[in-house]
PDB file of C-alpha atoms in Angstrom:
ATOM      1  CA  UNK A   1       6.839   2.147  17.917  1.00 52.00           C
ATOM      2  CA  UNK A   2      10.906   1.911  18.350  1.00 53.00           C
ATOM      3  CA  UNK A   3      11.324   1.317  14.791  1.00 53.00           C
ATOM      4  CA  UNK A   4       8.952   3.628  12.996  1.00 59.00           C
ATOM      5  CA  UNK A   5      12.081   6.813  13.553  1.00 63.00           C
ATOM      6  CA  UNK A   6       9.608   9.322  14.625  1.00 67.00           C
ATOM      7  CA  UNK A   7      11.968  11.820  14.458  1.00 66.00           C
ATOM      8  CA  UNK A   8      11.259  15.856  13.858  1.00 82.00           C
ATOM      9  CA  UNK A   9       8.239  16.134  11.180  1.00 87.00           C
ATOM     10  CA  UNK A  10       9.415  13.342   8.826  1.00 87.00           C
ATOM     11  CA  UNK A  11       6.914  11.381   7.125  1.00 85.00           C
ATOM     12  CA  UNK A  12       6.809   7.634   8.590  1.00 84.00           C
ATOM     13  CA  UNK A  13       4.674   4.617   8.300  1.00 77.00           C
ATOM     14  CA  UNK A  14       3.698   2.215  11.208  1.00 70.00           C
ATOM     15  CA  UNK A  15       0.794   0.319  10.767  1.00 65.00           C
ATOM     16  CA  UNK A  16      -0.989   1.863   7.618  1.00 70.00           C
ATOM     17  CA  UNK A  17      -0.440   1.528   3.766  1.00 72.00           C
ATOM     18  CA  UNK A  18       2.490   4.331   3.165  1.00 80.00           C
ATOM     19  CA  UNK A  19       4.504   6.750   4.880  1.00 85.00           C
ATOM     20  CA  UNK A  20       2.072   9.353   6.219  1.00 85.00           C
ATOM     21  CA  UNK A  21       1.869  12.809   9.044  1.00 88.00           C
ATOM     22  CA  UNK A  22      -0.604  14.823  10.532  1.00 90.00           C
ATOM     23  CA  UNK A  23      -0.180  18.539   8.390  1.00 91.00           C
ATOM     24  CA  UNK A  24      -0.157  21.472   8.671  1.00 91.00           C
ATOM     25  CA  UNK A  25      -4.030  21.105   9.449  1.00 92.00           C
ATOM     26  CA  UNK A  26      -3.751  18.858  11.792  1.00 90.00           C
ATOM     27  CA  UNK A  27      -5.636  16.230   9.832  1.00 90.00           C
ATOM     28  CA  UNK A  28      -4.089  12.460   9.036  1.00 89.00           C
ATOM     29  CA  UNK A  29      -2.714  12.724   5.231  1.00 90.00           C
ATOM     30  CA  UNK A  30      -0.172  10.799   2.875  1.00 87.00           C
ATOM     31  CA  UNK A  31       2.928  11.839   2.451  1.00 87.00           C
ATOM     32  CA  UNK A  32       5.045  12.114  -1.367  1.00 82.00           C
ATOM     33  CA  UNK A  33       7.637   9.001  -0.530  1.00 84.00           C
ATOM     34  CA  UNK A  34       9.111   7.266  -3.738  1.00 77.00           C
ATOM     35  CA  UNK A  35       8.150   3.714  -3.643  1.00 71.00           C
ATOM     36  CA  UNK A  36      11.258   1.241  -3.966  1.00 70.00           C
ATOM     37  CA  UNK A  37      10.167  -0.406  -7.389  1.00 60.00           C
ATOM     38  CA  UNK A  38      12.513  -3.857  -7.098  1.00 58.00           C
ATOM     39  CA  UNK A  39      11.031  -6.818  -7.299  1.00 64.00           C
ATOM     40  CA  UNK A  40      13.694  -9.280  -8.137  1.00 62.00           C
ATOM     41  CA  UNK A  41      12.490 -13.024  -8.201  1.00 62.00           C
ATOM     42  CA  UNK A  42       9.557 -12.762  -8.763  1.00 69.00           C
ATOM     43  CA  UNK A  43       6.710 -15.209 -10.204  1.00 78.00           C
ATOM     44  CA  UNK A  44       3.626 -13.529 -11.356  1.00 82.00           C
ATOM     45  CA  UNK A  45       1.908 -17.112 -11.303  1.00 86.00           C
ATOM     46  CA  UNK A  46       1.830 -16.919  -7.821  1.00 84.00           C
ATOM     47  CA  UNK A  47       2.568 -13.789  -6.296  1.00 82.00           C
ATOM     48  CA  UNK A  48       1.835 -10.412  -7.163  1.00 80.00           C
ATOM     49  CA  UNK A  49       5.306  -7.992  -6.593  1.00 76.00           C
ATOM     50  CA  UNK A  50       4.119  -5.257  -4.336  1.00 70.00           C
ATOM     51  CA  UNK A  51       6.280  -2.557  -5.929  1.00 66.00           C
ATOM     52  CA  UNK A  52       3.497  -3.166  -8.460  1.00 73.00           C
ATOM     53  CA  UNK A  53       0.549  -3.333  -6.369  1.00 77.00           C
ATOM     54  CA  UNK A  54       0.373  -6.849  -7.978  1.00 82.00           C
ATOM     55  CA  UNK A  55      -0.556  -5.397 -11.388  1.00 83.00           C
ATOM     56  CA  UNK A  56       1.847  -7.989 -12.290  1.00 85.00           C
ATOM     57  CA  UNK A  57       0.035 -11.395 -11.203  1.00 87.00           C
ATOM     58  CA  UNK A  58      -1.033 -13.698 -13.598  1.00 92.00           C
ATOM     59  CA  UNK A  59      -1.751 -16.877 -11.722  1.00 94.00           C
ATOM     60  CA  UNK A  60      -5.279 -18.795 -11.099  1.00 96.00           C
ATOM     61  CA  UNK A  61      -6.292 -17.427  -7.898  1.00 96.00           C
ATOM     62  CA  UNK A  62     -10.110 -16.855  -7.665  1.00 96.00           C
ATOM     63  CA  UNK A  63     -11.132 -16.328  -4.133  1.00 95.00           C
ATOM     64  CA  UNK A  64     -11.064 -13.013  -2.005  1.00 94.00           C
ATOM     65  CA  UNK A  65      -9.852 -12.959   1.815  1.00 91.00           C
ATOM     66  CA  UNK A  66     -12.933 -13.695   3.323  1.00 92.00           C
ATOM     67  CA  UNK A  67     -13.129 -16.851   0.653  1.00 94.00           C
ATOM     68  CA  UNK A  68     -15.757 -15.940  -1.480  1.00 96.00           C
ATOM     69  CA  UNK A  69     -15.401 -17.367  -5.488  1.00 97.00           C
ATOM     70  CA  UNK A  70     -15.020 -14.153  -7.710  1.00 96.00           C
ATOM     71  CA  UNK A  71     -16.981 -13.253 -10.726  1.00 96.00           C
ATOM     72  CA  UNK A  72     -16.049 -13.262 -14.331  1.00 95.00           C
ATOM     73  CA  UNK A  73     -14.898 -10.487 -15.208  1.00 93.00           C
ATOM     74  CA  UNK A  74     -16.739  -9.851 -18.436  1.00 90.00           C
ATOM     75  CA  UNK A  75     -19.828 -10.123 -15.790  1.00 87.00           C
ATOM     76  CA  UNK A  76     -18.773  -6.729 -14.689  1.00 83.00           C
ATOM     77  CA  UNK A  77     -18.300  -4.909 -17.900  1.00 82.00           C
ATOM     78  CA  UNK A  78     -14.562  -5.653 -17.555  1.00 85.00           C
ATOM     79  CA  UNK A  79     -13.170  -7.075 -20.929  1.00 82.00           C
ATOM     80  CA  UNK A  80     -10.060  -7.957 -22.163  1.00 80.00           C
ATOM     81  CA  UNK A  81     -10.542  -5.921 -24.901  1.00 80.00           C
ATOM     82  CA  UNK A  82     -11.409  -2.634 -22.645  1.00 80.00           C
ATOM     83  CA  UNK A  83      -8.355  -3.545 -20.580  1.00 80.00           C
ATOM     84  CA  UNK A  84      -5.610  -5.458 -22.798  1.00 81.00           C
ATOM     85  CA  UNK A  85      -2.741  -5.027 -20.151  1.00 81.00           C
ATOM     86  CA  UNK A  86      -4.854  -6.130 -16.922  1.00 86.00           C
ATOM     87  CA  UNK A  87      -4.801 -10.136 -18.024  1.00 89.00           C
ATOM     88  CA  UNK A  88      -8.967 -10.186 -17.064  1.00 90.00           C
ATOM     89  CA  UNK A  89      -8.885 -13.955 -17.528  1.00 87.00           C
ATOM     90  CA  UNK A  90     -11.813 -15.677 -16.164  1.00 93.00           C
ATOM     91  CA  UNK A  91     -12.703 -15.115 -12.881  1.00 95.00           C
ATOM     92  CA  UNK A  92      -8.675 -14.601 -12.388  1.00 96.00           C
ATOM     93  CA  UNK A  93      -7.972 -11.779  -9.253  1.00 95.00           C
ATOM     94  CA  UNK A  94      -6.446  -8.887 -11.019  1.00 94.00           C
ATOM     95  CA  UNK A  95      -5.329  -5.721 -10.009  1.00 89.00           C
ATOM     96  CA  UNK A  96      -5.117  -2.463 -12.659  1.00 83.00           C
ATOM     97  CA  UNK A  97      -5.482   0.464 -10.602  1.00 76.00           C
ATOM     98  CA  UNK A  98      -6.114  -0.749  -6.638  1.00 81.00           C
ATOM     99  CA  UNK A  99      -3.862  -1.366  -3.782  1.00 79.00           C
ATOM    100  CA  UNK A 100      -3.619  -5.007  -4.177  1.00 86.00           C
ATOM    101  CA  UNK A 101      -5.252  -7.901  -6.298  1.00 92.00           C
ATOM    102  CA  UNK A 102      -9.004  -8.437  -6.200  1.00 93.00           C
ATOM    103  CA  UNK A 103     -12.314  -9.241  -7.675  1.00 95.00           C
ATOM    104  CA  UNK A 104     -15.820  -8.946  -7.692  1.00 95.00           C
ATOM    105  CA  UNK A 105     -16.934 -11.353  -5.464  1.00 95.00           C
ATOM    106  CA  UNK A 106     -20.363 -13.629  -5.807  1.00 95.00           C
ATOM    107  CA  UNK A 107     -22.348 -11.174  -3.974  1.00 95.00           C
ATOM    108  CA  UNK A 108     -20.975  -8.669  -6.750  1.00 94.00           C
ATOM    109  CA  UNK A 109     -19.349  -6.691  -4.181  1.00 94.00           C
ATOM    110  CA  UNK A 110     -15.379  -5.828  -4.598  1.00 93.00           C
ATOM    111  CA  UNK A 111     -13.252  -7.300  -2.654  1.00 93.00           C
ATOM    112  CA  UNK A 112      -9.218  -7.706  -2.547  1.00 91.00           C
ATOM    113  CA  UNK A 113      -8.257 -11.584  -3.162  1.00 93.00           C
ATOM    114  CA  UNK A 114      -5.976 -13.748  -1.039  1.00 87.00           C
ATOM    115  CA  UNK A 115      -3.196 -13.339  -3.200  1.00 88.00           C
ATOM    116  CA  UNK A 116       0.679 -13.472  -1.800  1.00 82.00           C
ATOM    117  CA  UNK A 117       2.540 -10.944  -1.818  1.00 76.00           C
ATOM    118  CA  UNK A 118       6.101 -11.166  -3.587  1.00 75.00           C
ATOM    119  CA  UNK A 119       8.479  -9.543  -0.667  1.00 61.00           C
ATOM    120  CA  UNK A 120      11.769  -8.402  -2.331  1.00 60.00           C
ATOM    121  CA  UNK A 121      13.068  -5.424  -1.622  1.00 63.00           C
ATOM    122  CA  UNK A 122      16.778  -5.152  -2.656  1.00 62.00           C
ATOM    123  CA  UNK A 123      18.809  -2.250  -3.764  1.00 64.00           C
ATOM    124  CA  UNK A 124      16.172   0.190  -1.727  1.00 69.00           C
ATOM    125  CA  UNK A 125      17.441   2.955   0.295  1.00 76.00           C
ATOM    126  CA  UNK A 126      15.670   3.956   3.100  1.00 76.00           C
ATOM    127  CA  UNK A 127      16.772   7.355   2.853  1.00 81.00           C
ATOM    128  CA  UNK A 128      15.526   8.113  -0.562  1.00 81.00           C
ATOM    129  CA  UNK A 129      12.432   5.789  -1.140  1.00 76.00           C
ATOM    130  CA  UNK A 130      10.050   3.641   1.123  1.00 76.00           C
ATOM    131  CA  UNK A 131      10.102  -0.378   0.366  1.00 72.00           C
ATOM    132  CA  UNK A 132       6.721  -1.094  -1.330  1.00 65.00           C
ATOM    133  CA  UNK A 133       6.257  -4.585   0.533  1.00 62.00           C
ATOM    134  CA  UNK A 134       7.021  -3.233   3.922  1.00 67.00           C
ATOM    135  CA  UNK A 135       4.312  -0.694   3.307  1.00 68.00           C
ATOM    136  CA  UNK A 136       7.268   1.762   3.602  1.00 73.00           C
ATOM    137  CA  UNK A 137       8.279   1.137   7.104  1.00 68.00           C
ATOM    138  CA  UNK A 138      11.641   0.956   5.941  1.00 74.00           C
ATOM    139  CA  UNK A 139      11.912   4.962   4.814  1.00 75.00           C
ATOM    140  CA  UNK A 140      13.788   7.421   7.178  1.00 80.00           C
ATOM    141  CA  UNK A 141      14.264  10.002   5.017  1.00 85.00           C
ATOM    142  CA  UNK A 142      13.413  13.445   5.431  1.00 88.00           C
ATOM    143  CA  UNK A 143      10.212  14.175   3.543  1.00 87.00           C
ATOM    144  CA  UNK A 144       8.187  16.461   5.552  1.00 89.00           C
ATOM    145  CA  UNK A 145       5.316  17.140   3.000  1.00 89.00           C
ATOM    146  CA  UNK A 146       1.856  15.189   2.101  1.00 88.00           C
ATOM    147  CA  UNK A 147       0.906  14.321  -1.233  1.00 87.00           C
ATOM    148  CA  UNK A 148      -1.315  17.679  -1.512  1.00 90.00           C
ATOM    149  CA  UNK A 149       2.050  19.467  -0.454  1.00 91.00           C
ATOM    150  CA  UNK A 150       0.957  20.399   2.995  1.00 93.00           C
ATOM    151  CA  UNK A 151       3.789  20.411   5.728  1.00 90.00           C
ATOM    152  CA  UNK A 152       3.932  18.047   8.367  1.00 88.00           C
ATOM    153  CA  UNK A 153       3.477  18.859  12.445  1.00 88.00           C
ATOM    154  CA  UNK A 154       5.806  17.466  13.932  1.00 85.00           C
ATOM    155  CA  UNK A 155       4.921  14.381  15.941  1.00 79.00           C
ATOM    156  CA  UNK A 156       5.773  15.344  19.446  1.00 72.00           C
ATOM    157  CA  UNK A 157       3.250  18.166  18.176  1.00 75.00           C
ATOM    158  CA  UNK A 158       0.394  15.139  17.840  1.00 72.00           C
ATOM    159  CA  UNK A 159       1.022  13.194  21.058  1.00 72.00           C
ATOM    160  CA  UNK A 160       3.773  11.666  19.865  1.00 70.00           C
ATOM    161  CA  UNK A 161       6.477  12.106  22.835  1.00 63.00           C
ATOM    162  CA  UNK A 162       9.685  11.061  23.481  1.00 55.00           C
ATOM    163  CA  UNK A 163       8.320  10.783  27.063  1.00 61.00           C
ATOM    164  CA  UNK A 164       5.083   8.688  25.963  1.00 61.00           C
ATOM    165  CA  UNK A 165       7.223   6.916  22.934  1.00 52.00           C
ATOM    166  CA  UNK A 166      11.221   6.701  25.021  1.00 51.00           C
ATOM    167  CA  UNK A 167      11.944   3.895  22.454  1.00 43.00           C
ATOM    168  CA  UNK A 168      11.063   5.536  19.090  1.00 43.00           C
ATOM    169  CA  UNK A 169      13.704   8.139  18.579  1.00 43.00           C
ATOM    170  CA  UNK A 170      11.682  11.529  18.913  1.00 46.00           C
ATOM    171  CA  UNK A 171      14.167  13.509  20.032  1.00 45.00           C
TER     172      UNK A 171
END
């Protein structure tokens, strides 16, 4: 991973949703990295900005990743007038409190939709704050604490090596 910056115990993403460590326990955990919120350019008819987990996306797209047609939502119990601020419209993907857009899908089952993801990520300072849309790969600051405020090992500490990893900075 050359450009994840495994360096000390600093929190660091490569390949998962947000920066993350192993802490103090030993066990995998999130860390407490500020999301970049920019999202400049964006069009919530047909991409949702991923500083906002697409909370923002208002378009017409109906079908989860694996294709299946989503439910209405008032199928589910969902209602516009239970959640003003979501836009349940029809069988519409929405997100209001999830990673990403999604649905119920015709099996009933929930499922995230197929919906782009609006990439802008100016004005963010890796030092400070992780860029939502690269899933924070961006952040090399020095947060060394999970979101339960556990300290993180260090990663030469979780096979993590400068030896095994010569090309990721873990000196």
């Amino acid at each position: 991973y050359p450009w994840a910056g495994l360096d000390e115990n600093y929190c660091r993403n490569f390949g998962d949703f947000r920066a993350w460590c192993f802490n103090e326990d030993g066990d995998f955990e999130y860390c407490d990295v500020s999301l970049c919120n920019s999202c400049s350019g964006s069009d919530p008819q047909t991409c949702g900005c991923t500083s906002l987990r697409q909370q923002d996306y208002r378009g017409t797209i109906n079908t989860t990743l694996s294709g299946k047609a989503c439910l209405r939502w008032d199928n589910n119990n969902y209602t516009a007038v239970d959640y003003p601020w979501a836009g349940l419209d029809e069988n519409y993907c929405r997100n209001f409190g999830d990673f990403r857009a999604w649905c119920f899908n015709e099996d009933g089952d929930f499922e995230y939709c197929d919906v782009s993801l609006c990439n802008s990520c100016s004005g963010s300072d890796p030092q400070t704050c992780g860029c939502t849309s690269l899933r924070q790969q961006d952040y090399r600051g020095t947060i060394n604490t999970t979101l339960s405020g556990k300290a993180c090992l260090r990663w030469d500490n979780n096979n993590y090596t400068a030896v095994d990893y010569p090309w990721a900075g873990l000196d």
